[in-house]
PDB file of C-alpha atoms in Angstrom:
ATOM      1  CA  PHE A   1       0.117   0.025  -0.056  1.00  0.00           C
ATOM      2  CA  PRO A   2       0.663   3.197  -0.864  1.00  0.00           C
ATOM      3  CA  ILE A   3       3.004   4.647   2.207  1.00  0.00           C
ATOM      4  CA  ALA A   4       0.805   6.746   5.148  1.00  0.00           C
ATOM      5  CA  ARG A   5       2.005   9.277   7.476  1.00  0.00           C
ATOM      6  CA  ASN A   6       0.075   8.949  10.993  1.00  0.00           C
ATOM      7  CA  VAL A   7      -0.259  11.755  13.839  1.00  0.00           C
ATOM      8  CA  HIS A   8       0.142  10.592  17.586  1.00  0.00           C
ATOM      9  CA  ASP A   9      -1.451  12.065  20.465  1.00  0.00           C
ATOM     10  CA  ALA A  10      -0.356  10.439  23.712  1.00  0.00           C
ATOM     11  CA  GLY A  11       0.741   7.549  21.638  1.00  0.00           C
ATOM     12  CA  ILE A  12      -3.057   6.968  20.453  1.00  0.00           C
ATOM     13  CA  LEU A  13      -3.249   7.308  17.408  1.00  0.00           C
ATOM     14  CA  VAL A  14      -5.854   9.907  16.049  1.00  0.00           C
ATOM     15  CA  GLU A  15      -5.603  10.702  12.143  1.00  0.00           C
ATOM     16  CA  SER A  16      -3.759   9.074   8.755  1.00  0.00           C
ATOM     17  CA  VAL A  17      -3.244  10.587   5.735  1.00  0.00           C
ATOM     18  CA  ALA A  18      -2.655   8.437   2.421  1.00  0.00           C
ATOM     19  CA  PRO A  19      -0.338   8.986   0.781  1.00  0.00           C
ATOM     20  CA  ALA A  20       2.132  11.077   2.728  1.00  0.00           C
ATOM     21  CA  PRO A  21       3.313  13.943   1.662  1.00  0.00           C
ATOM     22  CA  ILE A  22       6.359  12.656   1.940  1.00  0.00           C
ATOM     23  CA  PRO A  23       9.359  12.929  -1.169  1.00  0.00           C
ATOM     24  CA  ASP A  24       9.513   9.977  -3.464  1.00  0.00           C
ATOM     25  CA  ASP A  25      13.271   8.645  -2.599  1.00  0.00           C
ATOM     26  CA  VAL A  26      11.519   8.222   1.308  1.00  0.00           C
ATOM     27  CA  ALA A  27       8.588   6.866   0.764  1.00  0.00           C
ATOM     28  CA  ASP A  28      10.869   4.566  -1.784  1.00  0.00           C
ATOM     29  CA  ARG A  29      12.840   3.625   1.033  1.00  0.00           C
ATOM     30  CA  ALA A  30       9.973   3.268   3.711  1.00  0.00           C
ATOM     31  CA  THR A  31       8.680   0.743   1.099  1.00  0.00           C
ATOM     32  CA  ARG A  32      11.947  -1.434   1.267  1.00  0.00           C
ATOM     33  CA  VAL A  33      12.092  -1.447   4.858  1.00  0.00           C
ATOM     34  CA  GLY A  34       9.019  -3.003   5.555  1.00  0.00           C
ATOM     35  CA  GLN A  35       9.295  -5.805   2.284  1.00  0.00           C
ATOM     36  CA  ASP A  36      12.573  -6.328   3.770  1.00  0.00           C
ATOM     37  CA  LEU A  37      11.400  -6.863   7.121  1.00  0.00           C
ATOM     38  CA  ALA A  38       8.649  -8.992   5.332  1.00  0.00           C
ATOM     39  CA  ILE A  39      10.690 -11.387   4.138  1.00  0.00           C
ATOM     40  CA  SER A  40      13.615 -11.378   6.535  1.00  0.00           C
ATOM     41  CA  MET A  41      10.264 -12.685   8.893  1.00  0.00           C
ATOM     42  CA  GLY A  42       8.653 -15.273   5.983  1.00  0.00           C
ATOM     43  CA  LEU A  43       5.441 -13.724   6.957  1.00  0.00           C
ATOM     44  CA  CYS A  44       2.419 -14.793   4.974  1.00  0.00           C
ATOM     45  CA  GLY A  45      -0.007 -11.641   5.451  1.00  0.00           C
ATOM     46  CA  THR A  46      -0.057  -7.611   6.160  1.00  0.00           C
ATOM     47  CA  LEU A  47       2.346  -6.377   7.679  1.00  0.00           C
ATOM     48  CA  THR A  48       2.287  -2.950   9.069  1.00  0.00           C
ATOM     49  CA  ALA A  49       5.358  -1.198  10.189  1.00  0.00           C
ATOM     50  CA  GLU A  50       5.849   1.977  11.674  1.00  0.00           C
ATOM     51  CA  LEU A  51       8.394   4.483  10.776  1.00  0.00           C
ATOM     52  CA  PHE A  52       9.921   7.619  12.225  1.00  0.00           C
ATOM     53  CA  TRP A  53      11.495   9.436   9.251  1.00  0.00           C
ATOM     54  CA  LEU A  54      14.676  11.912  11.022  1.00  0.00           C
ATOM     55  CA  GLU A  55      15.605  15.076  10.320  1.00  0.00           C
ATOM     56  CA  ASP A  56      18.955  13.692   9.407  1.00  0.00           C
ATOM     57  CA  GLY A  57      16.657  11.156   6.422  1.00  0.00           C
ATOM     58  CA  SER A  58      17.198   8.200   8.202  1.00  0.00           C
ATOM     59  CA  ILE A  59      14.639   5.843   8.987  1.00  0.00           C
ATOM     60  CA  VAL A  60      13.570   4.147  12.333  1.00  0.00           C
ATOM     61  CA  VAL A  61      11.232   1.398  13.114  1.00  0.00           C
ATOM     62  CA  ASN A  62       9.031   2.246  15.744  1.00  0.00           C
ATOM     63  CA  GLU A  63       6.940  -0.681  15.819  1.00  0.00           C
ATOM     64  CA  LEU A  64       5.988  -4.057  13.868  1.00  0.00           C
ATOM     65  CA  ALA A  65       2.590  -5.377  13.780  1.00  0.00           C
ATOM     66  CA  PRO A  66       2.102  -8.506  11.643  1.00  0.00           C
ATOM     67  CA  ARG A  67      -1.404  -8.323  11.410  1.00  0.00           C
ATOM     68  CA  VAL A  68      -3.810  -5.666  10.244  1.00  0.00           C
ATOM     69  CA  HIS A  69      -3.738  -2.071  11.623  1.00  0.00           C
ATOM     70  CA  ASN A  70      -5.093   1.263  12.351  1.00  0.00           C
ATOM     71  CA  SER A  71      -2.837   3.030  10.461  1.00  0.00           C
ATOM     72  CA  GLY A  72      -4.109   0.933   7.686  1.00  0.00           C
ATOM     73  CA  HIS A  73      -7.698   1.604   7.807  1.00  0.00           C
ATOM     74  CA  TRP A  74      -7.997   4.635   5.470  1.00  0.00           C
ATOM     75  CA  THR A  75      -7.871   1.535   2.922  1.00  0.00           C
ATOM     76  CA  LEU A  76     -11.488   0.547   3.752  1.00  0.00           C
ATOM     77  CA  ASP A  77     -12.567   3.947   1.802  1.00  0.00           C
ATOM     78  CA  GLY A  78      -8.962   4.713  -0.399  1.00  0.00           C
ATOM     79  CA  ALA A  79      -7.646   1.840  -1.744  1.00  0.00           C
ATOM     80  CA  GLU A  80      -8.976  -0.821  -4.707  1.00  0.00           C
ATOM     81  CA  THR A  81      -8.507  -3.227  -1.821  1.00  0.00           C
ATOM     82  CA  SER A  82      -8.490  -3.231   1.828  1.00  0.00           C
ATOM     83  CA  GLN A  83      -6.192  -4.246   4.570  1.00  0.00           C
ATOM     84  CA  PHE A  84      -8.534  -6.005   5.817  1.00  0.00           C
ATOM     85  CA  GLU A  85      -9.277  -8.229   2.229  1.00  0.00           C
ATOM     86  CA  GLN A  86      -5.175  -8.822   1.528  1.00  0.00           C
ATOM     87  CA  HIS A  87      -4.766 -10.386   4.467  1.00  0.00           C
ATOM     88  CA  ILE A  88      -7.182 -12.751   3.895  1.00  0.00           C
ATOM     89  CA  ARG A  89      -6.398 -13.265   0.380  1.00  0.00           C
ATOM     90  CA  ALA A  90      -2.053 -14.006   1.265  1.00  0.00           C
ATOM     91  CA  ILE A  91      -3.251 -16.234   4.454  1.00  0.00           C
ATOM     92  CA  THR A  92      -5.887 -18.302   2.189  1.00  0.00           C
ATOM     93  CA  GLY A  93      -3.518 -18.699  -1.170  1.00  0.00           C
ATOM     94  CA  LEU A  94      -6.023 -15.938  -2.876  1.00  0.00           C
ATOM     95  CA  GLY A  95      -4.658 -13.938  -5.218  1.00  0.00           C
ATOM     96  CA  LEU A  96      -4.057 -10.533  -4.325  1.00  0.00           C
ATOM     97  CA  GLY A  97      -5.732  -7.357  -5.192  1.00  0.00           C
ATOM     98  CA  SER A  98      -4.998  -4.039  -6.339  1.00  0.00           C
ATOM     99  CA  PRO A  99      -3.093  -2.422  -3.191  1.00  0.00           C
ATOM    100  CA  ALA A 100      -3.412   0.981  -5.602  1.00  0.00           C
ATOM    101  CA  ALA A 101      -5.115   3.953  -3.710  1.00  0.00           C
ATOM    102  CA  PHE A 102      -8.164   5.180  -6.069  1.00  0.00           C
ATOM    103  CA  ALA A 103      -8.203   8.769  -3.357  1.00  0.00           C
ATOM    104  CA  PRO A 104      -6.243  10.981  -1.249  1.00  0.00           C
ATOM    105  CA  THR A 105      -7.229   9.610   1.871  1.00  0.00           C
ATOM    106  CA  ALA A 106      -7.831  10.573   5.728  1.00  0.00           C
ATOM    107  CA  VAL A 107      -8.857   8.859   8.772  1.00  0.00           C
ATOM    108  CA  VAL A 108      -9.604  10.899  12.167  1.00  0.00           C
ATOM    109  CA  ASN A 109      -9.825   8.138  15.078  1.00  0.00           C
ATOM    110  CA  LEU A 110     -13.240   8.493  17.043  1.00  0.00           C
ATOM    111  CA  LEU A 111     -12.124   8.629  20.812  1.00  0.00           C
ATOM    112  CA  GLY A 112     -14.016   8.447  23.426  1.00  0.00           C
ATOM    113  CA  THR A 113     -14.393  11.540  26.050  1.00  0.00           C
ATOM    114  CA  GLY A 114     -15.775  11.828  29.637  1.00  0.00           C
ATOM    115  CA  PRO A 115     -17.075   8.734  32.228  1.00  0.00           C
ATOM    116  CA  GLN A 116     -17.555   5.488  31.609  1.00  0.00           C
ATOM    117  CA  ARG A 117     -21.473   5.460  29.921  1.00  0.00           C
ATOM    118  CA  GLU A 118     -23.603   3.296  27.424  1.00  0.00           C
ATOM    119  CA  ALA A 119     -21.802   4.735  23.787  1.00  0.00           C
ATOM    120  CA  ARG A 120     -24.187   6.620  22.071  1.00  0.00           C
ATOM    121  CA  LEU A 121     -23.301   8.637  19.248  1.00  0.00           C
ATOM    122  CA  ALA A 122     -25.184  12.423  17.910  1.00  0.00           C
ATOM    123  CA  GLY A 123     -25.056  14.827  15.353  1.00  0.00           C
ATOM    124  CA  LEU A 124     -24.660  11.854  12.959  1.00  0.00           C
ATOM    125  CA  GLY A 125     -26.501  13.766   9.913  1.00  0.00           C
ATOM    126  CA  ASP A 126     -24.585  16.647   9.663  1.00  0.00           C
ATOM    127  CA  ALA A 127     -21.251  14.227   9.839  1.00  0.00           C
ATOM    128  CA  LEU A 128     -22.316  12.543   6.720  1.00  0.00           C
ATOM    129  CA  SER A 129     -24.093  15.006   5.524  1.00  0.00           C
ATOM    130  CA  ASP A 130     -20.806  14.830   3.030  1.00  0.00           C
ATOM    131  CA  PRO A 131     -20.450  12.019   0.746  1.00  0.00           C
ATOM    132  CA  ALA A 132     -16.761  11.600   0.774  1.00  0.00           C
ATOM    133  CA  VAL A 133     -17.037  11.219   4.279  1.00  0.00           C
ATOM    134  CA  HIS A 134     -17.374   7.678   5.518  1.00  0.00           C
ATOM    135  CA  LEU A 135     -17.754   6.474   8.735  1.00  0.00           C
ATOM    136  CA  HIS A 136     -16.969   2.844  10.945  1.00  0.00           C
ATOM    137  CA  LEU A 137     -17.823   2.058  14.108  1.00  0.00           C
ATOM    138  CA  TYR A 138     -16.382  -0.637  15.843  1.00  0.00           C
ATOM    139  CA  ASP A 139     -19.271  -2.147  17.669  1.00  0.00           C
ATOM    140  CA  LYS A 140     -18.385  -1.074  21.382  1.00  0.00           C
ATOM    141  CA  ARG A 141     -21.473  -0.696  23.886  1.00  0.00           C
ATOM    142  CA  ARG A 142     -19.038   1.434  26.472  1.00  0.00           C
ATOM    143  CA  VAL A 143     -17.333   5.071  25.672  1.00  0.00           C
ATOM    144  CA  PHE A 144     -14.735   6.522  27.920  1.00  0.00           C
ATOM    145  CA  GLU A 145     -12.168   8.676  27.827  1.00  0.00           C
ATOM    146  CA  ARG A 146      -9.768   7.827  24.941  1.00  0.00           C
ATOM    147  CA  ARG A 147     -11.278   4.318  24.319  1.00  0.00           C
ATOM    148  CA  LYS A 148     -11.016   4.128  20.389  1.00  0.00           C
ATOM    149  CA  MET A 149     -14.809   3.758  19.428  1.00  0.00           C
ATOM    150  CA  GLY A 150     -14.208   3.867  15.567  1.00  0.00           C
ATOM    151  CA  HIS A 151     -12.686   6.010  12.663  1.00  0.00           C
ATOM    152  CA  LEU A 152     -14.319   8.287   9.982  1.00  0.00           C
ATOM    153  CA  SER A 153     -12.471   8.219   6.468  1.00  0.00           C
ATOM    154  CA  ALA A 154     -12.828  11.716   4.254  1.00  0.00           C
ATOM    155  CA  THR A 155     -11.246  10.934   0.330  1.00  0.00           C
ATOM    156  CA  GLY A 156     -10.615  14.206  -1.708  1.00  0.00           C
ATOM    157  CA  PRO A 157      -8.243  15.843  -4.749  1.00  0.00           C
ATOM    158  CA  ASP A 158      -5.035  15.853  -1.853  1.00  0.00           C
ATOM    159  CA  VAL A 159      -4.518  15.073   1.484  1.00  0.00           C
ATOM    160  CA  ASP A 160      -5.651  18.085   2.969  1.00  0.00           C
ATOM    161  CA  VAL A 161      -8.790  18.576   1.490  1.00  0.00           C
ATOM    162  CA  ALA A 162      -9.216  14.785   2.865  1.00  0.00           C
ATOM    163  CA  LEU A 163      -7.682  15.487   6.374  1.00  0.00           C
ATOM    164  CA  GLU A 164     -10.384  19.278   5.931  1.00  0.00           C
ATOM    165  CA  ARG A 165     -13.925  17.158   5.550  1.00  0.00           C
ATOM    166  CA  ALA A 166     -12.924  14.225   7.875  1.00  0.00           C
ATOM    167  CA  HIS A 167     -11.885  16.877  10.727  1.00  0.00           C
ATOM    168  CA  ALA A 168     -15.222  18.401   9.690  1.00  0.00           C
ATOM    169  CA  ALA A 169     -16.978  15.572   9.861  1.00  0.00           C
ATOM    170  CA  ARG A 170     -15.648  14.062  13.831  1.00  0.00           C
ATOM    171  CA  ALA A 171     -16.652  18.364  14.508  1.00  0.00           C
ATOM    172  CA  ALA A 172     -20.531  17.554  14.161  1.00  0.00           C
ATOM    173  CA  LEU A 173     -19.648  14.028  16.137  1.00  0.00           C
ATOM    174  CA  HIS A 174     -19.761  13.994  20.174  1.00  0.00           C
ATOM    175  CA  TRP A 175     -21.366  11.316  22.708  1.00  0.00           C
ATOM    176  CA  GLU A 176     -24.292  11.793  24.345  1.00  0.00           C
ATOM    177  CA  GLY A 177     -23.629  12.633  28.118  1.00  0.00           C
ATOM    178  CA  GLU A 178     -20.466  14.173  27.024  1.00  0.00           C
ATOM    179  CA  SER A 179     -19.814  16.799  29.046  1.00  0.00           C
TER     180      SER A 179
END
């Protein structure tokens, strides 16, 4: 898949955009790191490699996940084959689908707020008024502070527009009982 850029807040992924707005040579080096790791592990399936691109130009591995990962959730609405389908295709011996992105895509995670309570999301009509925005909820019955409850994805002509759409949709949502 194309490289995604992630933003974290206190260790929690809050947004991703793909393709990452980075130079082609950096994306090529990052892709090679991921491919080399997967080959050296003899991996069958999806490998998510979270990398840091340091100021000196070096690339350092932060985290490896030999599975689908929330930094690839953008593939649900922005790639020809999602990371989920691709993983199943790989481990069952089916032919792989195309990992190509069909549109620049942004994901904004929906985090819980406030005390633990029943999860009731409000503002859906306004959040989903833009047809380029998609909501994915994780079927968690209880919401509490900083719990990952789902995500919004949006596509656009570039990642900045896609991210703006996803953030606008997020701003329209709130968890009932929020103070």
